[in-house]
CSV table of C-alpha atoms in Angstrom, one decimal:
chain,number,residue,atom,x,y,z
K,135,UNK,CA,0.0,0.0,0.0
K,136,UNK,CA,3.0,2.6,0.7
K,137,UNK,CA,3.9,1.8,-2.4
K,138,UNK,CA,1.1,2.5,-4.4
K,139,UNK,CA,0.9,6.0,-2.3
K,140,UNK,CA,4.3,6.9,-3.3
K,141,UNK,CA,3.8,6.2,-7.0
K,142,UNK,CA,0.3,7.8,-7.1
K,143,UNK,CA,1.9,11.1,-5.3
K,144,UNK,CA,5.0,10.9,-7.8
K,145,UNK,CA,3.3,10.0,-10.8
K,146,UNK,CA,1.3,13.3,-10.0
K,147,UNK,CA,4.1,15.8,-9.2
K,148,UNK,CA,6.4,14.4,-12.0
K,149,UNK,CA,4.5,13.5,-15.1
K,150,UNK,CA,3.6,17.5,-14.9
K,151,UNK,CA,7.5,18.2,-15.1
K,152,UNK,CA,7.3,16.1,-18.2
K,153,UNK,CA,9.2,13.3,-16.2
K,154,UNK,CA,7.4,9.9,-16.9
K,155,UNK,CA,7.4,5.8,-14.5
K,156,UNK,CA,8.7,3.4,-17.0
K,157,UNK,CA,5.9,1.7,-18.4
K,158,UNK,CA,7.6,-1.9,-16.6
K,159,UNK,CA,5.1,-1.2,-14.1
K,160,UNK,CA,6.8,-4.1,-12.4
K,161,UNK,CA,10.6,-2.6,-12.9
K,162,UNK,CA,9.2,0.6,-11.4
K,163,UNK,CA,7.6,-1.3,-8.0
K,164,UNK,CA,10.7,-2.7,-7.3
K,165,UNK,CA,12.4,0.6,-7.5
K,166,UNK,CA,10.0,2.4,-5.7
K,167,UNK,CA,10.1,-0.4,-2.9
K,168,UNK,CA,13.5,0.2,-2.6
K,169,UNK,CA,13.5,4.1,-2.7
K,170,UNK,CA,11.1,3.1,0.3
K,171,UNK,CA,13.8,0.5,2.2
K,172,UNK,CA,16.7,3.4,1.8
K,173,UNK,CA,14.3,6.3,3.5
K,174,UNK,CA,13.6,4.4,6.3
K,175,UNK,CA,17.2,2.6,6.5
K,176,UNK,CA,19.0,6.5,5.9
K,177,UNK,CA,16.3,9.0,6.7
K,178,UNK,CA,16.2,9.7,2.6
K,179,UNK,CA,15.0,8.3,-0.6
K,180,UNK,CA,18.5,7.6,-2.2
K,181,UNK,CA,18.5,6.3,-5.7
K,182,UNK,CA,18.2,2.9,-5.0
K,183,UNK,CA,20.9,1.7,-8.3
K,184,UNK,CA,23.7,3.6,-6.4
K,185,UNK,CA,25.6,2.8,-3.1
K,186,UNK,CA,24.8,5.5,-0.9
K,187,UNK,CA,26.9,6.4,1.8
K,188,UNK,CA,24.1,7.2,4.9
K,189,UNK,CA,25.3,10.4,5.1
K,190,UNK,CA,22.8,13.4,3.9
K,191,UNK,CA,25.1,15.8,2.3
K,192,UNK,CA,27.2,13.7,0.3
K,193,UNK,CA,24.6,12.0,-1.1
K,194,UNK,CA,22.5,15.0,-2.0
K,195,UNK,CA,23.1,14.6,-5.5
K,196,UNK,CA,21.6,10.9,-5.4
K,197,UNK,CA,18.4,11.5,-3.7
K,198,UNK,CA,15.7,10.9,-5.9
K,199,UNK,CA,14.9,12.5,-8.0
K,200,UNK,CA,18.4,12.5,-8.4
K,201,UNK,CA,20.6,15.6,-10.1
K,202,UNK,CA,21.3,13.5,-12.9
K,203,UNK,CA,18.0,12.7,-14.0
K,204,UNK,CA,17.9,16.2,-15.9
K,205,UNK,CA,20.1,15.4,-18.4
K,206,UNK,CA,19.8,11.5,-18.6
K,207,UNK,CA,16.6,12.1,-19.8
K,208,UNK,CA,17.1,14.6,-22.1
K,209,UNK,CA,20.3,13.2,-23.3
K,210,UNK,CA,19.0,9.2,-23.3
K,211,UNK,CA,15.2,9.0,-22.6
K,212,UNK,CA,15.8,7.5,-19.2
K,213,UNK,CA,17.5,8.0,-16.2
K,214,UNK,CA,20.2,6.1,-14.5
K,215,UNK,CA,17.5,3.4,-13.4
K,216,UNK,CA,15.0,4.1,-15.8
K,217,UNK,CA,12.4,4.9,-13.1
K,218,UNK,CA,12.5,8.0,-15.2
K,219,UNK,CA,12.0,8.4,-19.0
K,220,UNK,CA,10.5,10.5,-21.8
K,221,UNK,CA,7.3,9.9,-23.5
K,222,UNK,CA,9.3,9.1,-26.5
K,223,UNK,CA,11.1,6.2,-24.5
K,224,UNK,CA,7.9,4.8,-23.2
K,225,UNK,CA,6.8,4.6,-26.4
K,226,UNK,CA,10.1,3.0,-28.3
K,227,UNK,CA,10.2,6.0,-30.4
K,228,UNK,CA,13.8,5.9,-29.0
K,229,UNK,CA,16.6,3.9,-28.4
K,230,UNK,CA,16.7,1.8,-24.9
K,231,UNK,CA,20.2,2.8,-24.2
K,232,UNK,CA,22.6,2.2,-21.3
K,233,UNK,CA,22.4,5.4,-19.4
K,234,UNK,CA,26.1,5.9,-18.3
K,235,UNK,CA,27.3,6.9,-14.7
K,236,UNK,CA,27.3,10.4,-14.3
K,237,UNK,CA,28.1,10.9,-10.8
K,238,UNK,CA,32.0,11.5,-9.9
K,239,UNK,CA,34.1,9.2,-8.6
K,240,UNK,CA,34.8,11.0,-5.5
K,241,UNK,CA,31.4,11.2,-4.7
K,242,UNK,CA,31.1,7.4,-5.0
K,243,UNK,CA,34.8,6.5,-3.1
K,244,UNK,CA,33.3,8.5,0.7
């Protein structure tokens, strides 16, 4: 049920941003599940596809949605975890690509 809350509440505030869910309903779940696990585990919704380090400030860049999103989506369709995509990604109008790492090395080495 928390689930569903968080993707009904997200759905809203981000589809208006032009920020779409995957259409793997499933794929998103599991994300959102997790987003769920880190919050309660760090106090914060860390992007659940990196390792985050429990502390707030450094990993202000990876709480979701993440700084990266921006331009993974613009730049690829999706973002990092493809919670996040384009309409045109949804609807295979563009190429499923592997959505490199943007975050710095530093950041992930705490």
């Amino acid at each position: 049920m928390e689930v569903e809350k968080l993707y009904e509440m997200l759905k809203k505030t981000q589809e208006s941003k032009g920020y779409f869910f995957n259409k793997d309903r499933e794929r998103v779940f599991e994300l959102l599940e997790a987003l769920i696990t880190n919050k309660k585990r760090y106090g914060y919704m860390a992007c659940p596809c990196r390792l985050a380090s429990g502390n707030k400030d450094n990993d202000k860049d990876i709480i979701c949605p993440c700084v990266y999103r921006a331009p993974d989506v613009e730049e690829y369709g999706s973002c990092y975890c493809s919670l996040y995509v384009s309409e045109e990604w949804n609807q295979d109008k563009i190429p499923h690509e592997h959505v490199p790492e943007r975050r710095p090395p530093e950041k992930i080495l705490f």
